[in-house]
Coordinates of C-alpha atoms in Angstrom, one line a residue:
X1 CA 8.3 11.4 -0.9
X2 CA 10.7 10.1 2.1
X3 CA 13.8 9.0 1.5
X4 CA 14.9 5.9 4.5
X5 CA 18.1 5.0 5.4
X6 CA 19.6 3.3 8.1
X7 CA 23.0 4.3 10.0
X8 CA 24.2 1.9 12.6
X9 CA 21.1 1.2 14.4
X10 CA 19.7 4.7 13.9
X11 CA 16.9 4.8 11.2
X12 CA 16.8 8.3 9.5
X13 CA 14.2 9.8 7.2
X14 CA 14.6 12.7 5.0
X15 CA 11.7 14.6 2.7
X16 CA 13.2 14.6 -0.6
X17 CA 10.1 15.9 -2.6
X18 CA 6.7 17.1 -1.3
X19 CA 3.1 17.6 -4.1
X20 CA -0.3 19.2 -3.6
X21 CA -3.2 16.4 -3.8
X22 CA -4.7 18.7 -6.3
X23 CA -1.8 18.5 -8.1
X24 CA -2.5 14.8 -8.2
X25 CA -4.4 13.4 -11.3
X26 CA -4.0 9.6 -11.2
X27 CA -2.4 7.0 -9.1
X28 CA -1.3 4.1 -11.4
X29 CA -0.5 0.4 -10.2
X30 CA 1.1 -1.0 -13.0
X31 CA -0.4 -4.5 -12.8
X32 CA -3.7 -5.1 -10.8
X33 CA -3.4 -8.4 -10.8
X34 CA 0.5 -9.0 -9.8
X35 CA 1.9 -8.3 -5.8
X36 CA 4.4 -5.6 -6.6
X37 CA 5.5 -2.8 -5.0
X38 CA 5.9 -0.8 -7.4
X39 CA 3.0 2.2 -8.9
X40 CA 3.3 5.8 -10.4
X41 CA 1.7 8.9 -9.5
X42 CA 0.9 11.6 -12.1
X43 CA 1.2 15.1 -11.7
X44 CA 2.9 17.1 -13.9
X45 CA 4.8 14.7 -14.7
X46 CA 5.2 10.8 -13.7
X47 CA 6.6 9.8 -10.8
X48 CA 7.9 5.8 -11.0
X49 CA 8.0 4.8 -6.8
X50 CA 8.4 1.6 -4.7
X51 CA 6.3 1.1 -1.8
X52 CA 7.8 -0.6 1.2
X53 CA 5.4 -4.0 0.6
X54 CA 2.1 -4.6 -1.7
X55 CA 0.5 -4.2 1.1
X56 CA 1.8 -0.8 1.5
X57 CA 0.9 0.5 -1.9
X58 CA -2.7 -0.6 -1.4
X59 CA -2.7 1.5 1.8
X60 CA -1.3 4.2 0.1
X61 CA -3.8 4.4 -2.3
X62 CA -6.9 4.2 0.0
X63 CA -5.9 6.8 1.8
X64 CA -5.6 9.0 -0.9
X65 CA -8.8 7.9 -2.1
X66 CA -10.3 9.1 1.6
X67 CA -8.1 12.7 1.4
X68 CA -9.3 13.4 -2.0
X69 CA -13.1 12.4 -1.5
X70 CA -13.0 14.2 2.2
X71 CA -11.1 17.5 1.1
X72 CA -11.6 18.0 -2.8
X73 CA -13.7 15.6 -3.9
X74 CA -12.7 15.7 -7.6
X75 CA -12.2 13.0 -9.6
X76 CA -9.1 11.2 -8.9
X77 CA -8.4 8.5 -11.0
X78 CA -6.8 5.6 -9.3
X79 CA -6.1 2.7 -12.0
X80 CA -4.5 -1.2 -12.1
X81 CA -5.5 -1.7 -8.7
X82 CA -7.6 -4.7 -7.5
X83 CA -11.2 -2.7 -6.6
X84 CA -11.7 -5.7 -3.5
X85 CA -8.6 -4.3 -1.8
X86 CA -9.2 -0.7 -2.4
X87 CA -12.6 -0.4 -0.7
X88 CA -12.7 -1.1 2.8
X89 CA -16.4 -2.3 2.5
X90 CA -15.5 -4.9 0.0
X91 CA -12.6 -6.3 1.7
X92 CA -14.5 -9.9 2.7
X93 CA -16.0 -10.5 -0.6
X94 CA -13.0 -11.2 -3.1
X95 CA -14.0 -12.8 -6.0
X96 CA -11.0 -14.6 -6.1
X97 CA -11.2 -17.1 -2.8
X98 CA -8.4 -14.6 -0.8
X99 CA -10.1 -14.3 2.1
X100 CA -10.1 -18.0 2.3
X101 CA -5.8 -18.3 1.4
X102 CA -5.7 -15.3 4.9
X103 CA -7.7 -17.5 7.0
X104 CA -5.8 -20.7 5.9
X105 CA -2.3 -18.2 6.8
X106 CA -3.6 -17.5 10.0
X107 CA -4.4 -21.0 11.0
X108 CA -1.3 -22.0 10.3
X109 CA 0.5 -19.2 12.2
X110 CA -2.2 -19.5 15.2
X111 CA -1.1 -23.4 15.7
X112 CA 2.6 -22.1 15.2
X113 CA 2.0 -20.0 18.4
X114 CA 0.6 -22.8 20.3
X115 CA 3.3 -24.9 19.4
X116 CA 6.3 -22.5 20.7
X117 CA 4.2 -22.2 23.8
X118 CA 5.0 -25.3 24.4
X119 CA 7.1 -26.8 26.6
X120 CA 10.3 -29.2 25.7
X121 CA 10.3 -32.4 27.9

């Protein structure tokens, strides 16, 4: 766990607590179906922790997901998390129409390019 602060315009980082994977027996995401940041990881004990973004978390978990299966491949139990986003495979076949909402996002953000390019008269 890294703890990140920010003096002045320096950013610093500090370890404040370090775990074995196999130490790791489930990563929990609270709510699979809510954007939150927020997940807890059980080892001995439970860990609450904040990710940086959703986004983040999802990240997070993956590439547990990869360490665990490529090192120890024991069975990791990775809970509340929406399977689509955890699988790299599935990524384009959401259930849910959210590859459709990104592609509408980046359309939108494309034509706001274009438009800055542009010059005033």
């Amino acid at each position: 766990m890294v703890k990140h602060w920010r003096v002045n315009r320096e950013e610093k980082y500090e370890i404040v607590e370090k775990w074995f994977l196999k130490d790791l027996e489930m990563i929990d995401g609270k709510e699979a179906d809510t954007d939150t940041p927020y997940f807890d990881m059980h080892f001995h004990k439970v860990y609450n922790l904040e990710a940086y973004s959703c986004a983040s978390k999802y990240t997070f978990a993956r590439t547990i997901s990869k360490l665990n299966a490529m090192y120890l491949k024991k069975d990791l139990k990775i809970v509340n998390f929406d399977e689509t986003y955890l699988n790299d495979d599935l990524i384009w076949s959401s259930s849910n129409r959210d590859c459709l909402v990104l592609m509408r996002i980046c359309f939108y953000a494309f034509n706001l390019v274009c438009l800055s390019l542009c010059p005033l008269s």
